[in-house]
Each structure stands twice: as structure tokens, then as C-alpha cells.
PDB file of C-alpha atoms in Angstrom:
ATOM      1  CA  UNK A   1      19.633  -3.417  -0.867  1.00  0.00           C
ATOM      2  CA  UNK A   2      16.806  -4.421   0.562  1.00  0.00           C
ATOM      3  CA  UNK A   3      14.835  -2.471  -2.105  1.00  0.00           C
ATOM      4  CA  UNK A   4      16.178  -3.815  -5.018  1.00  0.00           C
ATOM      5  CA  UNK A   5      14.558  -7.135  -2.957  1.00  0.00           C
ATOM      6  CA  UNK A   6      11.501  -5.258  -2.522  1.00  0.00           C
ATOM      7  CA  UNK A   7      11.684  -4.582  -6.102  1.00  0.00           C
ATOM      8  CA  UNK A   8      12.065  -8.057  -7.312  1.00  0.00           C
ATOM      9  CA  UNK A   9       9.225  -9.671  -5.216  1.00  0.00           C
ATOM     10  CA  UNK A  10       7.000  -6.931  -7.026  1.00  0.00           C
ATOM     11  CA  UNK A  11       8.025  -8.464 -10.044  1.00  0.00           C
ATOM     12  CA  UNK A  12       6.982 -12.033  -9.071  1.00  0.00           C
ATOM     13  CA  UNK A  13       3.940 -10.736  -6.894  1.00  0.00           C
ATOM     14  CA  UNK A  14       2.913  -9.402 -10.621  1.00  0.00           C
ATOM     15  CA  UNK A  15       3.856 -12.398 -12.312  1.00  0.00           C
ATOM     16  CA  UNK A  16       1.859 -15.132 -10.088  1.00  0.00           C
ATOM     17  CA  UNK A  17      -1.113 -12.695 -10.081  1.00  0.00           C
ATOM     18  CA  UNK A  18      -1.457 -11.803  -6.505  1.00  0.00           C
ATOM     19  CA  UNK A  19      -2.418  -8.096  -6.233  1.00  0.00           C
ATOM     20  CA  UNK A  20      -2.558  -8.245  -2.441  1.00  0.00           C
ATOM     21  CA  UNK A  21       1.642  -8.955  -2.163  1.00  0.00           C
ATOM     22  CA  UNK A  22       2.151  -6.582  -5.299  1.00  0.00           C
ATOM     23  CA  UNK A  23      -0.486  -4.018  -3.982  1.00  0.00           C
ATOM     24  CA  UNK A  24       1.516  -3.325  -0.579  1.00  0.00           C
ATOM     25  CA  UNK A  25       5.118  -3.799  -2.583  1.00  0.00           C
ATOM     26  CA  UNK A  26       3.922  -0.815  -4.794  1.00  0.00           C
ATOM     27  CA  UNK A  27       3.143   0.970  -1.773  1.00  0.00           C
ATOM     28  CA  UNK A  28       6.137   0.976  -0.508  1.00  0.00           C
ATOM     29  CA  UNK A  29       8.590   1.285  -3.887  1.00  0.00           C
ATOM     30  CA  UNK A  30       6.585   4.122  -4.215  1.00  0.00           C
ATOM     31  CA  UNK A  31       7.239   5.883  -0.332  1.00  0.00           C
ATOM     32  CA  UNK A  32      10.392   4.958  -1.392  1.00  0.00           C
ATOM     33  CA  UNK A  33      11.026   6.952  -4.208  1.00  0.00           C
ATOM     34  CA  UNK A  34       8.998   9.810  -2.925  1.00  0.00           C
ATOM     35  CA  UNK A  35      11.781  10.216   0.053  1.00  0.00           C
ATOM     36  CA  UNK A  36      14.596   9.343  -2.395  1.00  0.00           C
ATOM     37  CA  UNK A  37      13.626  12.536  -4.166  1.00  0.00           C
ATOM     38  CA  UNK A  38      13.090  14.412  -0.911  1.00  0.00           C
ATOM     39  CA  UNK A  39      16.666  13.460  -0.095  1.00  0.00           C
ATOM     40  CA  UNK A  40      18.172  14.061  -3.245  1.00  0.00           C
ATOM     41  CA  UNK A  41      16.491  17.881  -3.051  1.00  0.00           C
ATOM     42  CA  UNK A  42      18.727  18.104   0.030  1.00  0.00           C
ATOM     43  CA  UNK A  43      21.525  17.054  -1.844  1.00  0.00           C
ATOM     44  CA  UNK A  44      21.510  13.354   0.753  1.00  0.00           C
ATOM     45  CA  UNK A  45      21.629   9.802  -0.083  1.00  0.00           C
ATOM     46  CA  UNK A  46      18.767   7.802   0.759  1.00  0.00           C
ATOM     47  CA  UNK A  47      20.149   3.930   2.373  1.00  0.00           C
ATOM     48  CA  UNK A  48      18.172   1.032   3.869  1.00  0.00           C
ATOM     49  CA  UNK A  49      17.602   2.437   7.358  1.00  0.00           C
ATOM     50  CA  UNK A  50      15.367   5.326   5.447  1.00  0.00           C
ATOM     51  CA  UNK A  51      13.664   2.383   3.801  1.00  0.00           C
ATOM     52  CA  UNK A  52      12.814   0.289   7.328  1.00  0.00           C
ATOM     53  CA  UNK A  53      11.213   3.506   8.710  1.00  0.00           C
ATOM     54  CA  UNK A  54       8.947   3.565   5.436  1.00  0.00           C
ATOM     55  CA  UNK A  55       8.124  -0.255   6.180  1.00  0.00           C
ATOM     56  CA  UNK A  56       7.290  -0.109   9.654  1.00  0.00           C
ATOM     57  CA  UNK A  57       5.251   3.815   8.870  1.00  0.00           C
ATOM     58  CA  UNK A  58       3.330   1.749   6.430  1.00  0.00           C
ATOM     59  CA  UNK A  59       2.534  -1.168   8.899  1.00  0.00           C
ATOM     60  CA  UNK A  60       1.808   0.793  11.127  1.00  0.00           C
ATOM     61  CA  UNK A  61      -0.766   2.651   8.786  1.00  0.00           C
ATOM     62  CA  UNK A  62      -1.839  -1.255   7.623  1.00  0.00           C
ATOM     63  CA  UNK A  63      -2.500  -2.109  11.354  1.00  0.00           C
ATOM     64  CA  UNK A  64      -4.983   1.191  12.030  1.00  0.00           C
ATOM     65  CA  UNK A  65      -6.583   0.131   9.060  1.00  0.00           C
ATOM     66  CA  UNK A  66      -7.105  -3.081  10.291  1.00  0.00           C
ATOM     67  CA  UNK A  67      -8.360  -1.636  13.127  1.00  0.00           C
ATOM     68  CA  UNK A  68     -11.454   0.359  11.482  1.00  0.00           C
ATOM     69  CA  UNK A  69     -12.719  -2.854   9.100  1.00  0.00           C
ATOM     70  CA  UNK A  70     -12.651  -5.439  12.209  1.00  0.00           C
ATOM     71  CA  UNK A  71     -14.768  -2.732  13.796  1.00  0.00           C
ATOM     72  CA  UNK A  72     -17.090  -2.481  11.204  1.00  0.00           C
ATOM     73  CA  UNK A  73     -16.468  -6.704  10.819  1.00  0.00           C
ATOM     74  CA  UNK A  74     -15.137  -7.001   7.375  1.00  0.00           C
ATOM     75  CA  UNK A  75     -13.461  -9.808   7.538  1.00  0.00           C
ATOM     76  CA  UNK A  76     -12.098 -10.473   4.220  1.00  0.00           C
ATOM     77  CA  UNK A  77     -10.745  -7.116   4.207  1.00  0.00           C
ATOM     78  CA  UNK A  78      -8.904  -7.464   7.468  1.00  0.00           C
ATOM     79  CA  UNK A  79      -7.237 -11.516   6.344  1.00  0.00           C
ATOM     80  CA  UNK A  80      -5.879  -8.944   3.478  1.00  0.00           C
ATOM     81  CA  UNK A  81      -4.146  -6.507   4.980  1.00  0.00           C
ATOM     82  CA  UNK A  82      -3.014  -9.399   7.745  1.00  0.00           C
ATOM     83  CA  UNK A  83      -1.617 -10.761   4.794  1.00  0.00           C
ATOM     84  CA  UNK A  84      -0.133  -7.459   3.484  1.00  0.00           C
ATOM     85  CA  UNK A  85       1.820  -7.017   7.138  1.00  0.00           C
ATOM     86  CA  UNK A  86       3.340 -10.418   6.986  1.00  0.00           C
ATOM     87  CA  UNK A  87       4.546  -9.594   2.975  1.00  0.00           C
ATOM     88  CA  UNK A  88       6.051  -6.274   4.435  1.00  0.00           C
ATOM     89  CA  UNK A  89       7.471  -8.190   7.837  1.00  0.00           C
ATOM     90  CA  UNK A  90       9.428 -10.217   5.874  1.00  0.00           C
ATOM     91  CA  UNK A  91      11.878  -6.932   5.435  1.00  0.00           C
ATOM     92  CA  UNK A  92      12.015  -5.935   8.617  1.00  0.00           C
ATOM     93  CA  UNK A  93      15.093  -6.992  10.827  1.00  0.00           C
ATOM     94  CA  UNK A  94      14.235  -9.293  13.951  1.00  0.00           C
ATOM     95  CA  UNK A  95      12.677  -6.897  16.260  1.00  0.00           C
ATOM     96  CA  UNK A  96      14.130  -7.064  20.202  1.00  0.00           C
ATOM     97  CA  UNK A  97      12.582  -8.543  22.840  1.00  0.00           C
ATOM     98  CA  UNK A  98      10.928  -6.182  26.191  1.00  0.00           C
ATOM     99  CA  UNK A  99      13.830  -7.985  27.763  1.00  0.00           C
ATOM    100  CA  UNK A 100      16.224  -7.088  25.565  1.00  0.00           C
ATOM    101  CA  UNK A 101      14.990  -3.587  25.439  1.00  0.00           C
ATOM    102  CA  UNK A 102      15.288  -3.405  29.221  1.00  0.00           C
ATOM    103  CA  UNK A 103      18.612  -4.624  29.383  1.00  0.00           C
ATOM    104  CA  UNK A 104      19.438  -2.708  26.780  1.00  0.00           C
ATOM    105  CA  UNK A 105      17.710   0.820  29.259  1.00  0.00           C
ATOM    106  CA  UNK A 106      19.625  -0.777  32.294  1.00  0.00           C
ATOM    107  CA  UNK A 107      23.407  -0.276  30.598  1.00  0.00           C
ATOM    108  CA  UNK A 108      22.560   3.358  30.251  1.00  0.00           C
ATOM    109  CA  UNK A 109      24.270   5.856  32.522  1.00  0.00           C
ATOM    110  CA  UNK A 110      21.260   8.675  31.897  1.00  0.00           C
ATOM    111  CA  UNK A 111      17.550   6.745  31.889  1.00  0.00           C
ATOM    112  CA  UNK A 112      15.743  10.293  31.141  1.00  0.00           C
ATOM    113  CA  UNK A 113      13.242   9.194  28.465  1.00  0.00           C
ATOM    114  CA  UNK A 114      14.692  11.044  25.352  1.00  0.00           C
ATOM    115  CA  UNK A 115      18.632   9.983  26.349  1.00  0.00           C
ATOM    116  CA  UNK A 116      17.007   7.046  26.012  1.00  0.00           C
ATOM    117  CA  UNK A 117      14.971   7.495  23.152  1.00  0.00           C
ATOM    118  CA  UNK A 118      17.934   9.387  21.243  1.00  0.00           C
ATOM    119  CA  UNK A 119      19.791   5.642  22.199  1.00  0.00           C
ATOM    120  CA  UNK A 120      17.673   3.915  20.868  1.00  0.00           C
ATOM    121  CA  UNK A 121      16.824   5.928  17.360  1.00  0.00           C
ATOM    122  CA  UNK A 122      20.728   5.979  17.103  1.00  0.00           C
ATOM    123  CA  UNK A 123      21.981   2.495  17.304  1.00  0.00           C
ATOM    124  CA  UNK A 124      19.206   0.260  16.931  1.00  0.00           C
ATOM    125  CA  UNK A 125      16.848   1.937  14.375  1.00  0.00           C
ATOM    126  CA  UNK A 126      14.556  -0.316  12.224  1.00  0.00           C
ATOM    127  CA  UNK A 127      15.119  -3.032  15.105  1.00  0.00           C
ATOM    128  CA  UNK A 128      13.025  -2.194  17.369  1.00  0.00           C
ATOM    129  CA  UNK A 129       9.500  -0.437  17.979  1.00  0.00           C
ATOM    130  CA  UNK A 130       9.917   2.680  19.681  1.00  0.00           C
ATOM    131  CA  UNK A 131       6.489   3.359  21.340  1.00  0.00           C
ATOM    132  CA  UNK A 132       7.686  -0.167  23.030  1.00  0.00           C
ATOM    133  CA  UNK A 133      10.727   1.786  24.296  1.00  0.00           C
ATOM    134  CA  UNK A 134       8.783   4.600  25.145  1.00  0.00           C
ATOM    135  CA  UNK A 135       6.597   2.840  27.524  1.00  0.00           C
ATOM    136  CA  UNK A 136       9.292   0.798  29.484  1.00  0.00           C
ATOM    137  CA  UNK A 137      11.233   3.615  29.224  1.00  0.00           C
ATOM    138  CA  UNK A 138       8.612   5.244  31.554  1.00  0.00           C
ATOM    139  CA  UNK A 139       7.662   2.084  33.490  1.00  0.00           C
ATOM    140  CA  UNK A 140      11.676   2.221  35.027  1.00  0.00           C
TER     141      UNK A 140
END
């Protein structure tokens, strides 16, 4: 499982005194544990798809935070956040390109936005930026 790789990387970052990587990996591990507890209460198991969702949400949060630091011209913090993003991106599968998304939408019989979004969420979870899918679906 991906969480095992993240735990191992966290230990390595701790040994290397890499506080930037360790910080973001610890955040992901904490969110994973919280999600695991929440799902256990519902008698469900947590899986890699849940972890990928957590990583993507964390990346979105980092991106938003980075934009704030860019506006106040805090370049040191921007560089730290960029490094954290690269640490997390290593755990995501290869994302579908715009053209691959367009091709997949073209194959669908029902090209309504809800149908397209459901198709991508079901079949490509963690492998596609859903905001990009939404944008491309609206264009077609």
C-alpha cells in the first residue's frame, strides 16, 4: 500500500533531518489515520484510492497556501511549499493529459456534466484532475 511507502519516507526524512518533507508526510499520515477511524466507524476499509484523495486535497491546500505567500512576496515559504508539493506528487499516479480526457469524454454516449463527472470519478479516481474534467466537459 502507498501508506507504507509514505511511512518509510517519513522515517527517512526524519533520519535526514529533512523537516520540509517530514512535515508534509506527517500531515498526510495524520489525515489518513483520521479517515481510517471515520471509515471504521462506518464498518468500511480504507484503501489507496482514499489515500490518493487525501494527497490530492493536501496538494490543493498547499497550492492555495503558496498563492497567498506569493501575494505577500514571501519567496522562502513559496519555495518550501513547492518542495512539499513535489514530495507528494511522487505518490500520485500519472495524471491523464487534456487530450486523453477529451478522448475519453468523446467515447461516452451521455456527455452531460453529471454523467461525465461520475464516469471519471468511478474509473479514473486519483488519475485525473476533476476540475480539469469539469472544464473540458463544459467546453464540449
